Structure formats: C-alpha cells, structure tokens
Tab-separated table of C-alpha atoms in Angstrom:
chain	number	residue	atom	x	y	z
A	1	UNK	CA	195.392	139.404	-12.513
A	2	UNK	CA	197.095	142.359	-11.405
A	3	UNK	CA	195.642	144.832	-8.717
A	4	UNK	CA	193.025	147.318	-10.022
A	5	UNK	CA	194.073	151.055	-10.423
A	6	UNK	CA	191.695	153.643	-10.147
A	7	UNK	CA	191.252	156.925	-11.640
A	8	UNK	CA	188.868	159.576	-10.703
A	9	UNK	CA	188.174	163.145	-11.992
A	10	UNK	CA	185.257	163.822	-9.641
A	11	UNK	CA	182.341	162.093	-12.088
A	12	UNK	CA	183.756	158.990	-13.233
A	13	UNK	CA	185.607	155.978	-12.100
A	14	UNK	CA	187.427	153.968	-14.523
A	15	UNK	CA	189.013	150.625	-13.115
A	16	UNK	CA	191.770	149.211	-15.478
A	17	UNK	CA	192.664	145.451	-14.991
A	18	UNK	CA	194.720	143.549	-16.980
A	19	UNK	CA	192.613	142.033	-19.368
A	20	UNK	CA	188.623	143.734	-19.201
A	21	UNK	CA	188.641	147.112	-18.521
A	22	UNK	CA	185.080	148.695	-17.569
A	23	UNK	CA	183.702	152.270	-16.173
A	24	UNK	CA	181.713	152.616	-13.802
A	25	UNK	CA	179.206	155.725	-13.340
A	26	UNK	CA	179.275	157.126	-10.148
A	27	UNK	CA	176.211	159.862	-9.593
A	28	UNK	CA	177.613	163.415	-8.596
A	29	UNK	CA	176.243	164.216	-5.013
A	30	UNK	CA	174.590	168.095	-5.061
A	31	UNK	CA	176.594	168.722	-1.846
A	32	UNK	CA	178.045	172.169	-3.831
A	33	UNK	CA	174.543	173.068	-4.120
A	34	UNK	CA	173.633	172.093	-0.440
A	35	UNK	CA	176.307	174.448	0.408
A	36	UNK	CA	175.087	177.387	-1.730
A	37	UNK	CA	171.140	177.134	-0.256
A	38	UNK	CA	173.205	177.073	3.410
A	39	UNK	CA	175.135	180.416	2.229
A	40	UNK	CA	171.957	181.748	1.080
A	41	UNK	CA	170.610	181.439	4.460
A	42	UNK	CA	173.124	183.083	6.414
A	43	UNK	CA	173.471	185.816	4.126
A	44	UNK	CA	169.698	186.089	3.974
A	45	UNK	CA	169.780	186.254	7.702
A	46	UNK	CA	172.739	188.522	9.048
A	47	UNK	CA	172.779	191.052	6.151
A	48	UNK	CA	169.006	192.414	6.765
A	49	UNK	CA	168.721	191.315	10.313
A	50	UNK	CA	169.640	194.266	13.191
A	51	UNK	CA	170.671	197.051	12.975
A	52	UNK	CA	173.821	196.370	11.693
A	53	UNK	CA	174.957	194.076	9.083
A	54	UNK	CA	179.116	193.805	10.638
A	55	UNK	CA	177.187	193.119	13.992
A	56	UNK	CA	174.907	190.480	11.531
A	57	UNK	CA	177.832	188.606	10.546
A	58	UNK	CA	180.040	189.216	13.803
A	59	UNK	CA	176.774	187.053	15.659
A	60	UNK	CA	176.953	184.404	12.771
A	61	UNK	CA	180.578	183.663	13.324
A	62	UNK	CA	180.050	183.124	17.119
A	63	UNK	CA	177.636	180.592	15.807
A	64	UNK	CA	179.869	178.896	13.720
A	65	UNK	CA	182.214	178.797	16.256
A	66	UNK	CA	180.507	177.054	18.414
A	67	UNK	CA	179.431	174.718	15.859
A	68	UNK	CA	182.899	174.140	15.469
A	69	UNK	CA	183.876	172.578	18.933
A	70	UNK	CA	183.791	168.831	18.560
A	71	UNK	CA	185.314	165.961	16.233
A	72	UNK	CA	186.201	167.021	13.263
A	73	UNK	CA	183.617	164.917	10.487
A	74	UNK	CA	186.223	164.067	8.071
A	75	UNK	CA	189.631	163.253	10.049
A	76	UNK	CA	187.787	162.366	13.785
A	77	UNK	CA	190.804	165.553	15.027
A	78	UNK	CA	189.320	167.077	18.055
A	79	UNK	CA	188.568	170.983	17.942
A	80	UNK	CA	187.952	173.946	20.338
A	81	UNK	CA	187.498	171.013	22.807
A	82	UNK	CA	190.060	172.479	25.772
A	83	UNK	CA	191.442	169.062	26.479
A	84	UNK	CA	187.592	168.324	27.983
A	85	UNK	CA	186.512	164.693	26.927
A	86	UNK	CA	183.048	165.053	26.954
A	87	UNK	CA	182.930	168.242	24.310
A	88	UNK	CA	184.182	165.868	21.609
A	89	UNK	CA	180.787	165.196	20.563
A	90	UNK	CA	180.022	169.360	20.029
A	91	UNK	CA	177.621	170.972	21.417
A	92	UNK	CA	174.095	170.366	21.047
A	93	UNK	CA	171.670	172.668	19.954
A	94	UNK	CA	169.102	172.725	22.546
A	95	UNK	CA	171.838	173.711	25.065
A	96	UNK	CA	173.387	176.581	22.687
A	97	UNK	CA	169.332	178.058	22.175
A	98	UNK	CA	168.428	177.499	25.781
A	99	UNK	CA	171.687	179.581	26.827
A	100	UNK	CA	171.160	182.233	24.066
A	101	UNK	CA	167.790	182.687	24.593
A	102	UNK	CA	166.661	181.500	28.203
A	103	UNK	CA	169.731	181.855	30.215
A	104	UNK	CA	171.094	185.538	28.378
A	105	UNK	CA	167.310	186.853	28.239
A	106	UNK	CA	167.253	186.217	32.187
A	107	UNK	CA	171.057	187.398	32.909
A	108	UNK	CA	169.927	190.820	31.206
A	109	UNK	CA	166.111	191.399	33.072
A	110	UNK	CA	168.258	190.934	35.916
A	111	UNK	CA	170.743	193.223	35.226
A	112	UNK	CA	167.927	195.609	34.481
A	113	UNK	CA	165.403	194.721	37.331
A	114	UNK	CA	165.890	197.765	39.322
A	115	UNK	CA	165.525	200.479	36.738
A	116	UNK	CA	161.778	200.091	36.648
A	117	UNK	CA	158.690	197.865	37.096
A	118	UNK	CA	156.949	196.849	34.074
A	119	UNK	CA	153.047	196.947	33.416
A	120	UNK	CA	151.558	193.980	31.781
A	121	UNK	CA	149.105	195.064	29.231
A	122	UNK	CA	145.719	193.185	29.038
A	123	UNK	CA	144.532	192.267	25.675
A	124	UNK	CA	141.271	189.984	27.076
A	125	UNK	CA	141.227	187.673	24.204
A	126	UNK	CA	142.547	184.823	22.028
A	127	UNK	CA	140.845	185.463	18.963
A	128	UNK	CA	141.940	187.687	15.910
A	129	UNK	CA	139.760	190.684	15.234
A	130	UNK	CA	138.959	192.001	11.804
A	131	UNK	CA	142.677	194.285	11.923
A	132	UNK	CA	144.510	191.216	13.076
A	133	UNK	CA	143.155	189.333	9.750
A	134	UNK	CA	144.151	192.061	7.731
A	135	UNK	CA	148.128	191.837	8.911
A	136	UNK	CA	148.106	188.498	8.768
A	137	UNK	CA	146.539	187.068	6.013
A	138	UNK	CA	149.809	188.013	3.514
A	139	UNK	CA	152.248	186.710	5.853
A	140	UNK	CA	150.037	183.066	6.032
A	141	UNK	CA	149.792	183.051	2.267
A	142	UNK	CA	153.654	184.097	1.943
A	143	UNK	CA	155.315	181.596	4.417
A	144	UNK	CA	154.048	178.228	2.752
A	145	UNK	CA	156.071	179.358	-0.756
A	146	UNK	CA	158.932	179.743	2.048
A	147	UNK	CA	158.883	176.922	4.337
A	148	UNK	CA	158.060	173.927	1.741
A	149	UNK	CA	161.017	174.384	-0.623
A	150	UNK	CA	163.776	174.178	2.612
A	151	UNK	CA	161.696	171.676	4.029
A	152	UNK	CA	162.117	169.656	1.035
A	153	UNK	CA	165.666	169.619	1.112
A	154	UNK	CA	168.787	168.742	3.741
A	155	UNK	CA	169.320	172.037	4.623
A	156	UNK	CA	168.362	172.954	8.312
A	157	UNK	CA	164.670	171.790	8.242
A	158	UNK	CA	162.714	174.172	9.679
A	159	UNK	CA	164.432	176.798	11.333
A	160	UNK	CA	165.821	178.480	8.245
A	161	UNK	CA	162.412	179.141	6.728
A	162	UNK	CA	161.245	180.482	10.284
A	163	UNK	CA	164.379	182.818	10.210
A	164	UNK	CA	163.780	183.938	6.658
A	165	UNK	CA	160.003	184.262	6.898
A	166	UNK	CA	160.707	186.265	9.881
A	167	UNK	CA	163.206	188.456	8.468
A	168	UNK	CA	160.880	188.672	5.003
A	169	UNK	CA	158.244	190.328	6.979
A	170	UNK	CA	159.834	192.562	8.846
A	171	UNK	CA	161.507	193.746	5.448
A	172	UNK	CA	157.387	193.836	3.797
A	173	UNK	CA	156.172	195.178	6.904
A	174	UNK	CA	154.951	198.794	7.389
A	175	UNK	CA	155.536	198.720	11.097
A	176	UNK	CA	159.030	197.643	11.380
A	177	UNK	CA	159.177	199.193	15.166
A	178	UNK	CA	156.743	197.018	15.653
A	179	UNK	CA	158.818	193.989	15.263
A	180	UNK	CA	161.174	192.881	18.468
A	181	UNK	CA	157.476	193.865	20.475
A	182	UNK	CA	155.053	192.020	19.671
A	183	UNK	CA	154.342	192.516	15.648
A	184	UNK	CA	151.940	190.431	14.701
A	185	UNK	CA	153.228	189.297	11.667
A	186	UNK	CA	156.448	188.467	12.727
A	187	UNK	CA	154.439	185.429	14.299
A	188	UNK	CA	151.895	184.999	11.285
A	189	UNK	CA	154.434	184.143	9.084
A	190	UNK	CA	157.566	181.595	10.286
A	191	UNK	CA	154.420	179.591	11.979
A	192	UNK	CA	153.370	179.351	8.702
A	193	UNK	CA	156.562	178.318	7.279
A	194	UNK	CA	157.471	176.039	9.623
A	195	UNK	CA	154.072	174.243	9.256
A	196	UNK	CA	154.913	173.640	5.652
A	197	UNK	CA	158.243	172.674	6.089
A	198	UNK	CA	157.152	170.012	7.566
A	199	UNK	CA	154.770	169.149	4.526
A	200	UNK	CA	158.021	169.538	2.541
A	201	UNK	CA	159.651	167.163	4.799
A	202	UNK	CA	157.161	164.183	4.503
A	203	UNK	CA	157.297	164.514	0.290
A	204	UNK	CA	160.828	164.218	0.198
A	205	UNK	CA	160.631	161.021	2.034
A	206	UNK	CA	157.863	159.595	0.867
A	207	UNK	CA	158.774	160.236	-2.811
A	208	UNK	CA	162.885	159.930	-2.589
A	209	UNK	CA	163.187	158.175	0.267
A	210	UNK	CA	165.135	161.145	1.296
A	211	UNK	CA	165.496	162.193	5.232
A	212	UNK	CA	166.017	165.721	5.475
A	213	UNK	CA	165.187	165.828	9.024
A	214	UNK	CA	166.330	163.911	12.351
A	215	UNK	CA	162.518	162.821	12.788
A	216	UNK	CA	162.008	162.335	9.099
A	217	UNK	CA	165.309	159.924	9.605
A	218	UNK	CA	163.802	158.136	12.521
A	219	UNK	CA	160.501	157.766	10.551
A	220	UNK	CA	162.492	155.905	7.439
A	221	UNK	CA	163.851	153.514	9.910
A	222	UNK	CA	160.636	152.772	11.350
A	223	UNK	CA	159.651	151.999	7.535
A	224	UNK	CA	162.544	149.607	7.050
A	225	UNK	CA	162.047	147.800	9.995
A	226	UNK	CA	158.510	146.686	8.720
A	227	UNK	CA	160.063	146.318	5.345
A	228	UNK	CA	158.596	149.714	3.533
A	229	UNK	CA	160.419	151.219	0.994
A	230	UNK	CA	160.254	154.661	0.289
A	231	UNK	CA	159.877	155.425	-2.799
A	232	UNK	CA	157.682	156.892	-5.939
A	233	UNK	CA	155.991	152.920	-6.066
A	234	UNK	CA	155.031	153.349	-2.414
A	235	UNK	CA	151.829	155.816	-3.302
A	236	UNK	CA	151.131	152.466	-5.496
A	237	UNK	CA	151.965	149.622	-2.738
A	238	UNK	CA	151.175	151.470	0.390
A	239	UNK	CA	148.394	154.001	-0.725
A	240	UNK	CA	146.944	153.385	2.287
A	241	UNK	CA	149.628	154.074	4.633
A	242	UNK	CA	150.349	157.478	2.732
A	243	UNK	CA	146.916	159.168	2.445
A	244	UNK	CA	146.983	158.666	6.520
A	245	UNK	CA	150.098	160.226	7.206
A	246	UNK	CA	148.697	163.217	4.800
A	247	UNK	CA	145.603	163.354	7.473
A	248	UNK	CA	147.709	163.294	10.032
A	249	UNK	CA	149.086	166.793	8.790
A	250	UNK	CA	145.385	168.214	9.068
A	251	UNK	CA	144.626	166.278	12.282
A	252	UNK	CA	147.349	167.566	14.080
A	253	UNK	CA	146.959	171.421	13.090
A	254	UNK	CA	143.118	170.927	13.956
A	255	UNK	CA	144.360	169.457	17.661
A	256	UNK	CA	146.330	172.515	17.419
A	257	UNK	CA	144.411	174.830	17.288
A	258	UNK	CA	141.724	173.014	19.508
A	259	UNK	CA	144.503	173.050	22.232
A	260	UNK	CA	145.831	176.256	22.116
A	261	UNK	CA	142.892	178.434	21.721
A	262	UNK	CA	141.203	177.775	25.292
A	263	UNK	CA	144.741	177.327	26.711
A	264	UNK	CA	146.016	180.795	25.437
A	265	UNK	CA	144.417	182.915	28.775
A	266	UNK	CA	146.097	180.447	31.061
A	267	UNK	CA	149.664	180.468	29.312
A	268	UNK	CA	149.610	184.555	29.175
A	269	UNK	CA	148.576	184.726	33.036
A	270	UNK	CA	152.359	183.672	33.703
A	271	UNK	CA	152.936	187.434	32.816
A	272	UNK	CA	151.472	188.318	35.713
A	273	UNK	CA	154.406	186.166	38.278
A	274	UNK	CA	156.949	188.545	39.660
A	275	UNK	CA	160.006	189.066	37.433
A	276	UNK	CA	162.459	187.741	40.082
A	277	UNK	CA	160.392	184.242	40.740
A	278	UNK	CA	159.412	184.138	37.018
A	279	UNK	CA	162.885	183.941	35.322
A	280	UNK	CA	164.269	182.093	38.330
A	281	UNK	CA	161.966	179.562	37.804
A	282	UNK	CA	163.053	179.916	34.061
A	283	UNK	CA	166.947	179.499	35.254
A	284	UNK	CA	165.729	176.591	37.180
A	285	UNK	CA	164.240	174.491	34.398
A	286	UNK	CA	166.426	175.536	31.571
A	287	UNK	CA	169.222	173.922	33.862
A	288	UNK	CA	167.377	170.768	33.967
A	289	UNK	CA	166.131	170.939	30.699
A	290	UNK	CA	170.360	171.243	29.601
A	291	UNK	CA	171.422	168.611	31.855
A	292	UNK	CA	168.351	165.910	31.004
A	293	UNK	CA	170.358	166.506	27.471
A	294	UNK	CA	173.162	163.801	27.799
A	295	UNK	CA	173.048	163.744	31.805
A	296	UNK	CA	176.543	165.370	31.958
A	297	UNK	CA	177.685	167.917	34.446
A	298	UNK	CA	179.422	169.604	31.911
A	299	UNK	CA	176.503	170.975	29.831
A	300	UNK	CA	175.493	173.000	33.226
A	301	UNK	CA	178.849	174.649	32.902
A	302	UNK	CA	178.408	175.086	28.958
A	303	UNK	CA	174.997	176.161	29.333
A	304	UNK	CA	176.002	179.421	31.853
A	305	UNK	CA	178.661	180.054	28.909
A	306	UNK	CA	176.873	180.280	26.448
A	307	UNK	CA	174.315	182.211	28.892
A	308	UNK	CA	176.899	184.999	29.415
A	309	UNK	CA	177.653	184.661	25.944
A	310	UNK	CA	173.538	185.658	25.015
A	311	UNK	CA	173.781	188.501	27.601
A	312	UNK	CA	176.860	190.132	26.130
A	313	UNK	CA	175.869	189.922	22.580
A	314	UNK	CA	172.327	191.508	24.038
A	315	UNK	CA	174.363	194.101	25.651
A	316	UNK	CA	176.439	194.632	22.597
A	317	UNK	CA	173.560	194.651	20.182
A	318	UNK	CA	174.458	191.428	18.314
A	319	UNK	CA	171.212	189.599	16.979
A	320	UNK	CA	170.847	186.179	18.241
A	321	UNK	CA	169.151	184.631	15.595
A	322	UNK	CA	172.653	184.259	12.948
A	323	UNK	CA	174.410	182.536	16.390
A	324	UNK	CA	171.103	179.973	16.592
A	325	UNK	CA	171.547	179.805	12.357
A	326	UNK	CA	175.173	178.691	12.708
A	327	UNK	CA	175.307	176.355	15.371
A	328	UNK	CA	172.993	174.707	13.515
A	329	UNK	CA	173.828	174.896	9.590
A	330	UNK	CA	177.817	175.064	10.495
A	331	UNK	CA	178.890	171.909	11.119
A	332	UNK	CA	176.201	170.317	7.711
A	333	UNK	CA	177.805	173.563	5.062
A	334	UNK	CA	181.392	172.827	6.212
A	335	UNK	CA	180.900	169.085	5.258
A	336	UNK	CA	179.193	169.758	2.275
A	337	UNK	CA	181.846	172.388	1.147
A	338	UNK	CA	184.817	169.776	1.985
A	339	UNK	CA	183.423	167.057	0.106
A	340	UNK	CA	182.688	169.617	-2.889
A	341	UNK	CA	186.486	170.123	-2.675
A	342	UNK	CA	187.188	166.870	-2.226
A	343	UNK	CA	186.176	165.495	-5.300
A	344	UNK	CA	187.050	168.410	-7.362
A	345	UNK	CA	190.487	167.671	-6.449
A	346	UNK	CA	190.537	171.439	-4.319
A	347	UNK	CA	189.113	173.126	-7.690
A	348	UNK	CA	186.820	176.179	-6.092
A	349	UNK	CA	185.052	176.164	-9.460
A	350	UNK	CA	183.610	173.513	-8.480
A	351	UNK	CA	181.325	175.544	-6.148
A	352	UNK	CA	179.528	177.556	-9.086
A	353	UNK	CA	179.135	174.476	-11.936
A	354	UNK	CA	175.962	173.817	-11.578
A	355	UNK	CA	172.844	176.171	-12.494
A	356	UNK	CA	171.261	175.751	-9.254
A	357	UNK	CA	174.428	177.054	-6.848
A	358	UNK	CA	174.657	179.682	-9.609
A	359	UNK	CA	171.057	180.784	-9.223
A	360	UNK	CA	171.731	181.201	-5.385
A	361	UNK	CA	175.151	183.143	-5.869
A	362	UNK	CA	173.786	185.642	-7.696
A	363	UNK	CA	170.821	185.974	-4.977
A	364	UNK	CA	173.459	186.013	-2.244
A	365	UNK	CA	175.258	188.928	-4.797
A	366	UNK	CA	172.031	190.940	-5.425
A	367	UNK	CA	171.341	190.909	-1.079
A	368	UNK	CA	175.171	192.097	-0.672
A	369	UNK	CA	175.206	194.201	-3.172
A	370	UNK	CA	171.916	196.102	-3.614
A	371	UNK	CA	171.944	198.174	-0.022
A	372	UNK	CA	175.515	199.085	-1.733
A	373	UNK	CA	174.186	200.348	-4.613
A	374	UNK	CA	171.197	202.147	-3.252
A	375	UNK	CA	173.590	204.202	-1.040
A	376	UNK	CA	175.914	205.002	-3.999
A	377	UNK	CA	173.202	206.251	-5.868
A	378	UNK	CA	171.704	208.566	-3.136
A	379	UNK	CA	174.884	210.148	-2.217
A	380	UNK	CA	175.109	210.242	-6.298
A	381	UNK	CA	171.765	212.404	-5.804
A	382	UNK	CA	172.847	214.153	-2.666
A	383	UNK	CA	170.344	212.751	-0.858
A	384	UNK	CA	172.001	211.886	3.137
C-alpha cells in the first residue's frame, strides 16, 4: 500500500491509506491553560509586590533570564551559555536562591556593617499568645484554599502558593510596615499553603497518576517498580497503601511541630553570633551547599554572580521574590506556550480557547487594570 499521509489541525489526526482510511482521536494537552495559571502567578506576584510594579516586573525578567541559560527544550540550541560547557544544563535553582538570598543578603550586611551595631530583641518564648492567635488564625484558614489548588496541578508546586499567600496577606493585612520585619502573618500563611500543596500534590497522583512535583515523580516510579498503578482503582486495590500515606501527612506535621517547638530557643540564639562570623559562616556553607550541587567548579563562580546579582537588585530596590518565581516557572511556561503554538499551527488564539485560560486572563486583566482605574478615578475626584 502506499505510505500514510497525515493531516493534523491541532485535535485530530486523520491517516489516509490507500484502501481503509481511519481517524484517530488524539486528546488536546491543557498546556495553554498551564501557561495561563503560570502568567497568573507572575502577574500576581510582581504587580502587588514592592514598591514598584516596573521594578516588579524588571526583577521577574532577570528571573527569566536566568531561566533561560541552558539547552533549548525543543531544538537542544544552546542559550546564554558563553561558550561554557557545563551551563548547558541551566542553572539550578538551589544555586540561583542560595545566591539571591544567602550570598546578596550577606554582600549587603557587609556593605552596611559599619554604619551601626544592631540589638537583638528578646522575645523569651516559642509559643503564640492570645494576640498572636488573633493575626493568625485568618491567614491559616486562608492559605489551604491557596496552596491545594497549585499543588494539584504542574505548575511550580509549592513555591507559587507561598509567594501568593505571602503577597495575599500583606495586601489583607492592617500592618503592611510590618511585613519585610517580622509580620507575623506573612509566616502564618505561605506555611500554610505550602503544607497543603503538598496535600494537593499526593491527590493528583494518587487519583490521575499525575506528577506535579519532582518528589511526587520519584514517588510514581517507586510505584511502578513494585507494579502499582496510580489511578482512581488504586483507593479500591491498594486501600491500604493510601490511607497510610494520608497518615503520613498528619504524622509528619505532628513530628513537626514536636521538633520545632523545643528547638525554636536554640535556632534563635544564632542571633546572638557576631555579624562578621555569622554570615561568614553563612558564605562558607552556601559555597558548599552550591558546589555539593553537581560537584562543578563552575557553580562557585555562578553562585558569586548571581550573589552580586541579589546585592544590586537589594541596592536598587528590586524584590527578589519575581527573580526566585522565574527561574523557576520560566523554563515549564515557555514550553507550555511553544507547544500551545505548536499545534495551533502559530494561531495565538489558541491561548484564550478554553474557559479555564479565559477565567485566568481576565484575573490577570482585573490585577493590571484595577490600580489603573482606581487612580483615574481619584484624580477624576481630585483626590492626589
């Protein structure tokens, strides 16, 4: 018979022979939709994070930048690499948040060392009081509805429903100076989150068979290997095996909690180090910690980058949290978006066909555009 010829409109498939034609379904992937809940997090992010939305978004495209430098996932091209072999596999995460964080947070106490000695404050005790309930008890209640739905689905796992919880509360909050300082809420709720995303994680799984983590990934193959498939018959065929990775949820918050309470004193005394042997020591093992990575010399050199990187953007007033957002989500939304593309045959329309990504676009539209319209309107009132 003569060779198969295939025709495609993004959907469906339809393989003509020369004597039985036959069409064959193929299921649409939601990767338009991945990309729209990715969007929605960096908007959500940069445009009510800082003081500054252009200094929001300026941070989120060094992120993406750097989430750029590596193979590119669809033609293997290298990018942003220099010519240096061993940056063709990008740059992993722990190295760009140890250098944002760790390395930029030292570079900039040292820059400052000399302008003053700071007083730790004593607080004398782990537990929350009575006030400490009352801040709190929204923000718990608030980041569950937050961190399950992302956790749930491919789309970061759970550092976007830290960020937004974070950012959610210090929008809700009363005592937004608060926040950068020790605000009590702006701990309350992304632990919260992130302790349900991880709920979120293990349903996906264990009902879809659907990895939307690196560890939930690793778990599935452990499941294979023994010959378990995920799936909505394993509650039925494995009952067993599911109600104890449920308890395992509540087990390990209870060990937890039993850990950190009496260790809390002990942790806090650090404060109490002098600045200049503190954050060496934190130079010292954030080094280590970067180079135990892949065991290159390279990531040492990255890693003070990125370092002076973190310091600048702290000098400059750039948040850090967008950078962290897209290293991470940059490299999964530009995939998603190109394979959107893809099979739409380069249509952009493609982007806002289905109600879910159109749900999301009008969030992202409402978090652009309401500041907008709030400002018209008091300048329309002649209010400054």
């Amino acid at each position: 018979s003569s060779p198969p010829l295939f025709v495609t409109n993004g959907t469906f498939v339809q393989t003509y022979r020369a004597k039985v034609p036959f069409v064959t379904y193929v299921r649409p992937r939601p990767w338009r939709d991945y990309f729209a809940v990715m969007v929605l997090a960096f908007v959500a992010v940069t445009s009510v994070l800082g003081r500054s939305r252009v200094r929001g978004f300026a941070a989120l495209a060094i992120g993406l930048a750097i989430g750029l430098v590596g193979l590119d996932p669809l033609t293997g091209a290298q990018r942003l690499t220099f010519g240096v072999p061993q940056l063709a596999d990008g740059i992993d995460v722990v190295i760009v948040a140890v250098g944002l964080f760790a390395v930029g947070e030292a570079l900039w106490v040292a820059a400052h060392l000399r302008r003053g000695a700071q007083q730790v404050i004593p607080v004398g005790r782990p537990w929350l009081d009575r006030g400490d309930l009352q801040r709190t008890w929204k923000p718990w209640l608030r980041g569950p509805f937050i961190g399950f739905g992302f956790g749930a689905i491919p789309a970061g796992g759970a550092e976007i429903p830290t960020f937004l919880s974070y950012v959610l509360e210090r929008r809700l909050s009363k005592r937004r100076d608060e926040f950068g300082s020790g605000a009590i809420e702006g701990l309350a709720g992304p632990e919260s989150a992130a302790s349900a995303s991880s709920a979120g994680t293990l349903t996906s799984m264990l009902t879809l068979g659907l990895p939307t983590t690196a560890i939930a990934a690793v778990l599935l193959a452990a499941f294979q290997q023994f010959g378990i498939q995920p799936g909505p018959l394993l509650f039925a065929r494995e009952s067993e095996l599911v109600w104890t990775l449920i308890a395992s949820l509540f087990i390990g918050l209870v060990l937890l909690l039993v850990l950190n309470l009496p260790l809390a004193p002990v942790w806090a005394k650090l404060l109490r180090v002098p600045r200049p042997y503190l954050y060496a020591g934190i130079l010292f093992f954030a080094c280590i910690g970067a180079y135990a990575v892949s065991g290159q010399p390279i990531d040492l050199i990255v890693l003070l980058i990125i370092g002076a990187i973190g310091f600048l953007m702290r000098r400059y007033g750039l948040p850090v949290l967008p950078a962290i957002l897209g290293v991470i989500l940059g490299p999964d939304a530009e995939l998603q978006l190109r394979r959107a593309l893809q099979i739409a045959d380069g249509d952009v329309t493609t982007l806002v066909s289905t109600p879910l990504s159109i749900m999301v676009y009008t969030v992202i539209a409402v978090l652009l555009g309401l500041p907008l319209i709030r400002r018209m309107l008091r300048r329309g009132a002649g209010v400054p």
